[in-house]
């Protein structure tokens, strides 16, 4: 787990959102994991680290693997929010997560 993931976990708790499963494994026998997942809602968040310094996500193999993972998740009905560490820090990530958890026009969160 990374510092941006820990920050997002803190934002989730501070906003009193339902607790996610961390490092949730989906699509066995594949070893794919989501950083945060709400399996009952088929909602996941991935914090994409290493995008500015040549990390795994920016290599050809890493990018190709991510495409496969996210496409398979979409075909299985998952909504996957992909965020950068800067979007966690700015509050954009928690705003997108709020909008995903609370239906448009709802007065009360579904949790």
Tab-separated table of N, CA and C in Angstrom:
chain	number	residue	atom	x	y	z
A	1	UNK	N	0.841	-1.175	0.000
A	1	UNK	CA	0.000	0.000	0.000
A	1	UNK	C	0.890	1.243	0.000
A	2	UNK	N	0.367	2.279	-0.595
A	2	UNK	CA	1.149	3.494	-0.773
A	2	UNK	C	0.608	4.619	0.109
A	3	UNK	N	1.398	5.684	0.227
A	3	UNK	CA	0.951	6.858	0.987
A	3	UNK	C	-0.326	7.461	0.392
A	4	UNK	N	-0.439	7.605	-0.955
A	4	UNK	CA	-1.704	8.130	-1.498
A	4	UNK	C	-2.907	7.225	-1.185
A	5	UNK	N	-2.690	5.914	-1.157
A	5	UNK	CA	-3.786	5.007	-0.796
A	5	UNK	C	-4.178	5.211	0.665
A	6	UNK	N	-3.188	5.377	1.527
A	6	UNK	CA	-3.485	5.626	2.940
A	6	UNK	C	-4.230	6.947	3.118
A	7	UNK	N	-3.862	7.956	2.333
A	7	UNK	CA	-4.563	9.240	2.385
A	7	UNK	C	-6.008	9.086	1.941
A	8	UNK	N	-6.230	8.345	0.858
A	8	UNK	CA	-7.605	8.128	0.401
A	8	UNK	C	-8.402	7.356	1.447
A	9	UNK	N	-7.795	6.379	2.091
A	9	UNK	CA	-8.484	5.632	3.157
A	9	UNK	C	-8.897	6.576	4.287
A	10	UNK	N	-8.030	7.527	4.621
A	10	UNK	CA	-8.355	8.517	5.643
A	10	UNK	C	-9.529	9.392	5.199
A	11	UNK	N	-9.531	9.817	3.932
A	11	UNK	CA	-10.644	10.619	3.405
A	11	UNK	C	-11.955	9.826	3.444
A	12	UNK	N	-11.886	8.549	3.128
A	12	UNK	CA	-13.086	7.697	3.149
A	12	UNK	C	-13.655	7.633	4.564
A	13	UNK	N	-12.784	7.417	5.548
A	13	UNK	CA	-13.232	7.369	6.953
A	13	UNK	C	-13.777	8.725	7.404
A	14	UNK	N	-13.086	9.801	7.044
A	14	UNK	CA	-13.505	11.143	7.462
A	14	UNK	C	-14.871	11.509	6.896
A	15	UNK	N	-15.174	10.989	5.718
A	15	UNK	CA	-16.470	11.260	5.096
A	15	UNK	C	-17.539	10.251	5.512
A	16	UNK	N	-17.155	9.321	6.381
A	16	UNK	CA	-18.065	8.301	6.914
A	16	UNK	C	-18.700	7.462	5.806
A	17	UNK	N	-17.919	7.185	4.771
A	17	UNK	CA	-18.381	6.277	3.718
A	17	UNK	C	-18.286	4.846	4.237
A	18	UNK	N	-19.013	3.927	3.628
A	18	UNK	CA	-18.879	2.520	4.028
A	18	UNK	C	-17.425	2.084	3.850
A	19	UNK	N	-16.974	1.244	4.745
A	19	UNK	CA	-15.590	0.763	4.667
A	19	UNK	C	-15.403	-0.114	3.426
A	20	UNK	N	-14.396	0.185	2.632
A	20	UNK	CA	-14.118	-0.652	1.461
A	20	UNK	C	-13.263	-1.853	1.854
A	21	UNK	N	-13.203	-2.805	0.961
A	21	UNK	CA	-12.223	-3.876	1.095
A	21	UNK	C	-10.970	-3.389	0.395
A	22	UNK	N	-9.828	-3.512	1.057
A	22	UNK	CA	-8.560	-3.081	0.469
A	22	UNK	C	-7.896	-4.277	-0.193
A	23	UNK	N	-7.233	-4.013	-1.302
A	23	UNK	CA	-6.542	-5.058	-2.064
A	23	UNK	C	-7.495	-6.217	-2.393
A	24	UNK	N	-8.684	-5.856	-2.841
A	24	UNK	CA	-9.736	-6.832	-3.143
A	24	UNK	C	-9.399	-7.592	-4.425
A	25	UNK	N	-9.344	-8.903	-4.318
A	25	UNK	CA	-9.045	-9.744	-5.467
A	25	UNK	C	-10.334	-10.066	-6.208
A	26	UNK	N	-10.326	-9.823	-7.515
A	26	UNK	CA	-11.503	-10.124	-8.320
A	26	UNK	C	-11.080	-10.964	-9.521
A	27	UNK	N	-12.031	-11.630	-10.116
A	27	UNK	CA	-11.853	-12.419	-11.335
A	27	UNK	C	-10.873	-13.576	-11.150
A	28	UNK	N	-11.053	-14.416	-10.107
A	28	UNK	CA	-10.192	-15.589	-9.996
A	28	UNK	C	-10.317	-16.445	-11.249
A	29	UNK	N	-9.318	-17.113	-11.681
A	29	UNK	CA	-8.047	-17.335	-10.987
A	29	UNK	C	-7.013	-16.240	-11.233
A	30	UNK	N	-7.386	-15.157	-11.919
A	30	UNK	CA	-6.446	-14.056	-12.113
A	30	UNK	C	-6.039	-13.490	-10.756
A	31	UNK	N	-4.910	-12.861	-10.699
A	31	UNK	CA	-4.412	-12.302	-9.443
A	31	UNK	C	-4.676	-10.802	-9.343
A	32	UNK	N	-5.601	-10.308	-10.157
A	32	UNK	CA	-5.906	-8.885	-10.168
A	32	UNK	C	-6.501	-8.449	-8.831
A	33	UNK	N	-6.133	-7.261	-8.435
A	33	UNK	CA	-6.668	-6.673	-7.207
A	33	UNK	C	-7.045	-5.219	-7.463
A	34	UNK	N	-8.054	-4.780	-6.740
A	34	UNK	CA	-8.409	-3.362	-6.712
A	34	UNK	C	-7.838	-2.778	-5.419
A	35	UNK	N	-7.386	-1.533	-5.462
A	35	UNK	CA	-6.888	-0.884	-4.247
A	35	UNK	C	-7.997	-0.769	-3.209
A	36	UNK	N	-9.177	-0.372	-3.652
A	36	UNK	CA	-10.361	-0.240	-2.791
A	36	UNK	C	-11.549	-0.828	-3.550
A	37	UNK	N	-12.396	-1.571	-2.858
A	37	UNK	CA	-13.577	-2.129	-3.536
A	37	UNK	C	-14.754	-2.218	-2.583
A	38	UNK	N	-15.916	-1.991	-3.167
A	38	UNK	CA	-17.201	-2.209	-2.519
A	38	UNK	C	-17.878	-3.275	-3.379
A	39	UNK	N	-17.584	-4.557	-3.110
A	39	UNK	CA	-18.051	-5.641	-3.993
A	39	UNK	C	-19.560	-5.674	-4.207
A	40	UNK	N	-20.342	-5.390	-3.182
A	40	UNK	CA	-21.798	-5.434	-3.330
A	40	UNK	C	-22.282	-4.397	-4.344
A	41	UNK	N	-21.525	-3.310	-4.496
A	41	UNK	CA	-21.878	-2.253	-5.439
A	41	UNK	C	-21.131	-2.382	-6.766
A	42	UNK	N	-20.185	-3.323	-6.794
A	42	UNK	CA	-19.291	-3.467	-7.948
A	42	UNK	C	-18.645	-2.126	-8.290
A	43	UNK	N	-18.130	-1.489	-7.245
A	43	UNK	CA	-17.459	-0.202	-7.355
A	43	UNK	C	-16.038	-0.373	-6.833
A	44	UNK	N	-15.071	0.147	-7.582
A	44	UNK	CA	-13.676	0.057	-7.171
A	44	UNK	C	-12.965	1.369	-7.437
A	45	UNK	N	-11.893	1.595	-6.677
A	45	UNK	CA	-11.019	2.744	-6.897
A	45	UNK	C	-9.594	2.222	-7.017
A	46	UNK	N	-8.907	2.704	-8.042
A	46	UNK	CA	-7.499	2.395	-8.245
A	46	UNK	C	-6.708	3.692	-8.153
A	47	UNK	N	-5.732	3.738	-7.269
A	47	UNK	CA	-4.830	4.880	-7.168
A	47	UNK	C	-3.619	4.553	-8.041
A	48	UNK	N	-3.485	5.281	-9.124
A	48	UNK	CA	-2.454	4.996	-10.119
A	48	UNK	C	-1.156	5.699	-9.749
A	49	UNK	N	-0.261	4.984	-9.112
A	49	UNK	CA	1.026	5.548	-8.722
A	49	UNK	C	2.060	5.358	-9.823
A	50	UNK	N	3.167	6.065	-9.687
A	50	UNK	CA	4.280	5.913	-10.612
A	50	UNK	C	4.044	6.427	-12.016
A	51	UNK	N	3.052	7.293	-12.197
A	51	UNK	CA	2.757	7.753	-13.553
A	51	UNK	C	3.702	8.842	-14.013
A	52	UNK	N	4.380	9.514	-13.070
A	52	UNK	CA	5.263	10.622	-13.444
A	52	UNK	C	6.726	10.218	-13.522
A	53	UNK	N	7.080	9.062	-12.980
A	53	UNK	CA	8.482	8.697	-12.926
A	53	UNK	C	8.776	7.350	-13.590
A	54	UNK	N	7.974	6.998	-14.566
A	54	UNK	CA	8.250	5.780	-15.315
A	54	UNK	C	7.943	4.503	-14.554
A	55	UNK	N	6.880	4.494	-13.773
A	55	UNK	CA	6.496	3.304	-13.023
A	55	UNK	C	5.852	2.251	-13.914
A	56	UNK	N	5.383	1.186	-13.295
A	56	UNK	CA	4.811	0.056	-14.004
A	56	UNK	C	3.660	0.456	-14.914
A	57	UNK	N	2.848	1.409	-14.495
A	57	UNK	CA	1.669	1.782	-15.265
A	57	UNK	C	2.011	2.466	-16.587
A	58	UNK	N	3.232	2.971	-16.715
A	58	UNK	CA	3.600	3.676	-17.943
A	58	UNK	C	4.427	2.821	-18.899
A	59	UNK	N	4.822	1.619	-18.481
A	59	UNK	CA	5.535	0.732	-19.403
A	59	UNK	C	4.523	0.109	-20.363
A	60	UNK	N	5.014	-0.374	-21.490
A	60	UNK	CA	4.113	-1.003	-22.469
A	60	UNK	C	3.415	-2.207	-21.846
A	61	UNK	N	4.173	-3.065	-21.174
A	61	UNK	CA	3.575	-4.258	-20.562
A	61	UNK	C	2.607	-3.884	-19.448
A	62	UNK	N	2.985	-2.906	-18.621
A	62	UNK	CA	2.114	-2.492	-17.519
A	62	UNK	C	0.833	-1.861	-18.014
A	63	UNK	N	0.947	-0.974	-19.016
A	63	UNK	CA	-0.232	-0.319	-19.568
A	63	UNK	C	-1.148	-1.351	-20.224
A	64	UNK	N	-0.560	-2.288	-20.961
A	64	UNK	CA	-1.346	-3.339	-21.615
A	64	UNK	C	-2.064	-4.200	-20.580
A	65	UNK	N	-1.371	-4.554	-19.511
A	65	UNK	CA	-1.989	-5.339	-18.441
A	65	UNK	C	-3.116	-4.597	-17.760
A	66	UNK	N	-2.910	-3.284	-17.547
A	66	UNK	CA	-3.977	-2.474	-16.948
A	66	UNK	C	-5.200	-2.428	-17.858
A	67	UNK	N	-4.981	-2.295	-19.173
A	67	UNK	CA	-6.109	-2.290	-20.115
A	67	UNK	C	-6.902	-3.587	-20.000
A	68	UNK	N	-6.201	-4.702	-19.949
A	68	UNK	CA	-6.878	-6.000	-19.826
A	68	UNK	C	-7.669	-6.058	-18.513
A	69	UNK	N	-7.044	-5.682	-17.427
A	69	UNK	CA	-7.696	-5.713	-16.112
A	69	UNK	C	-8.953	-4.846	-16.098
A	70	UNK	N	-8.841	-3.603	-16.554
A	70	UNK	CA	-9.980	-2.693	-16.486
A	70	UNK	C	-11.082	-3.075	-17.468
A	71	UNK	N	-10.719	-3.596	-18.617
A	71	UNK	CA	-11.742	-4.048	-19.567
A	71	UNK	C	-12.497	-5.259	-19.032
A	72	UNK	N	-11.787	-6.213	-18.445
A	72	UNK	CA	-12.455	-7.379	-17.857
A	72	UNK	C	-13.365	-6.951	-16.704
A	73	UNK	N	-12.910	-5.990	-15.904
A	73	UNK	CA	-13.751	-5.488	-14.812
A	73	UNK	C	-15.022	-4.855	-15.363
A	74	UNK	N	-14.886	-4.036	-16.401
A	74	UNK	CA	-16.057	-3.384	-17.005
A	74	UNK	C	-17.023	-4.418	-17.571
A	75	UNK	N	-16.491	-5.424	-18.223
A	75	UNK	CA	-17.356	-6.461	-18.791
A	75	UNK	C	-18.064	-7.274	-17.716
A	76	UNK	N	-17.500	-7.303	-16.508
A	76	UNK	CA	-18.143	-7.972	-15.376
A	76	UNK	C	-19.059	-7.036	-14.592
A	77	UNK	N	-19.242	-5.798	-15.088
A	77	UNK	CA	-20.176	-4.877	-14.455
A	77	UNK	C	-19.586	-3.958	-13.408
A	78	UNK	N	-18.272	-3.913	-13.262
A	78	UNK	CA	-17.625	-3.044	-12.289
A	78	UNK	C	-17.505	-1.619	-12.817
A	79	UNK	N	-17.669	-0.667	-11.919
A	79	UNK	CA	-17.287	0.715	-12.172
A	79	UNK	C	-15.951	0.906	-11.473
A	80	UNK	N	-14.937	1.302	-12.234
A	80	UNK	CA	-13.602	1.494	-11.672
A	80	UNK	C	-13.216	2.959	-11.829
A	81	UNK	N	-13.035	3.628	-10.705
A	81	UNK	CA	-12.563	5.001	-10.702
A	81	UNK	C	-11.044	4.967	-10.610
A	82	UNK	N	-10.377	5.550	-11.585
A	82	UNK	CA	-8.921	5.594	-11.609
A	82	UNK	C	-8.485	7.006	-11.234
A	83	UNK	N	-7.649	7.113	-10.207
A	83	UNK	CA	-7.242	8.420	-9.717
A	83	UNK	C	-5.727	8.480	-9.547
A	84	UNK	N	-5.197	9.690	-9.622
A	84	UNK	CA	-3.778	9.917	-9.390
A	84	UNK	C	-3.576	10.388	-7.946
A	85	UNK	N	-2.342	10.294	-7.448
A	85	UNK	CA	-2.076	10.833	-6.108
A	85	UNK	C	-2.452	12.306	-5.986
A	86	UNK	N	-2.215	13.090	-7.031
A	86	UNK	CA	-2.581	14.507	-6.991
A	86	UNK	C	-4.092	14.680	-6.857
A	87	UNK	N	-4.880	13.810	-7.475
A	87	UNK	CA	-6.337	13.892	-7.372
A	87	UNK	C	-6.816	13.457	-5.995
A	88	UNK	N	-6.084	12.563	-5.340
A	88	UNK	CA	-6.395	12.232	-3.946
A	88	UNK	C	-6.155	13.464	-3.089
A	89	UNK	N	-4.978	14.087	-3.251
A	89	UNK	CA	-4.614	15.250	-2.438
A	89	UNK	C	-5.549	16.437	-2.652
A	90	UNK	N	-5.996	16.639	-3.885
A	90	UNK	CA	-6.846	17.801	-4.191
A	90	UNK	C	-8.288	17.631	-3.722
A	91	UNK	N	-8.694	16.402	-3.424
A	91	UNK	CA	-10.083	16.143	-3.041
A	91	UNK	C	-10.945	15.689	-4.210
A	92	UNK	N	-10.402	15.708	-5.428
A	92	UNK	CA	-11.181	15.263	-6.590
A	92	UNK	C	-11.572	13.797	-6.457
A	93	UNK	N	-10.658	12.964	-5.958
A	93	UNK	CA	-10.943	11.528	-5.850
A	93	UNK	C	-12.114	11.264	-4.915
A	94	UNK	N	-12.119	11.929	-3.761
A	94	UNK	CA	-13.208	11.690	-2.807
A	94	UNK	C	-14.519	12.243	-3.340
A	95	UNK	N	-14.461	13.312	-4.129
A	95	UNK	CA	-15.677	13.848	-4.742
A	95	UNK	C	-16.249	12.852	-5.747
A	96	UNK	N	-15.391	12.287	-6.595
A	96	UNK	CA	-15.877	11.278	-7.550
A	96	UNK	C	-16.451	10.068	-6.820
A	97	UNK	N	-15.789	9.667	-5.738
A	97	UNK	CA	-16.279	8.524	-4.980
A	97	UNK	C	-17.630	8.839	-4.352
A	98	UNK	N	-17.781	10.040	-3.819
A	98	UNK	CA	-19.080	10.463	-3.249
A	98	UNK	C	-20.169	10.364	-4.306
A	99	UNK	N	-19.878	10.871	-5.507
A	99	UNK	CA	-20.870	10.845	-6.585
A	99	UNK	C	-21.189	9.424	-7.017
A	100	UNK	N	-20.225	8.520	-6.924
A	100	UNK	CA	-20.474	7.119	-7.285
A	100	UNK	C	-21.304	6.412	-6.219
A	101	UNK	N	-21.100	6.776	-4.960
A	101	UNK	CA	-21.814	6.129	-3.862
A	101	UNK	C	-23.206	6.682	-3.642
A	102	UNK	N	-23.416	7.968	-3.957
A	102	UNK	CA	-24.703	8.607	-3.728
A	102	UNK	C	-25.359	8.885	-5.077
A	103	UNK	N	-26.467	8.221	-5.380
A	103	UNK	CA	-27.132	8.434	-6.670
A	103	UNK	C	-27.525	9.893	-6.873
A	104	UNK	N	-27.565	10.311	-8.124
A	104	UNK	CA	-27.968	11.682	-8.469
A	104	UNK	C	-29.320	12.005	-7.859
A	105	UNK	N	-29.398	13.142	-7.192
A	105	UNK	CA	-30.670	13.594	-6.636
A	105	UNK	C	-31.025	12.965	-5.297
A	106	UNK	N	-30.220	12.042	-4.812
A	106	UNK	CA	-30.521	11.396	-3.539
A	106	UNK	C	-30.246	12.372	-2.395
A	107	UNK	N	-31.116	12.364	-1.397
A	107	UNK	CA	-30.913	13.226	-0.233
A	107	UNK	C	-30.087	12.526	0.837
A	108	UNK	N	-30.138	11.203	0.866
A	108	UNK	CA	-29.439	10.431	1.884
A	108	UNK	C	-28.589	9.387	1.169
A	109	UNK	N	-27.381	9.211	1.660
A	109	UNK	CA	-26.488	8.197	1.086
A	109	UNK	C	-27.106	6.813	1.238
A	110	UNK	N	-26.822	5.903	0.287
A	110	UNK	CA	-27.425	4.561	0.347
A	110	UNK	C	-26.763	3.655	1.364
A	111	UNK	N	-26.080	4.197	2.311
A	111	UNK	CA	-25.419	3.402	3.337
A	111	UNK	C	-25.867	3.925	4.635
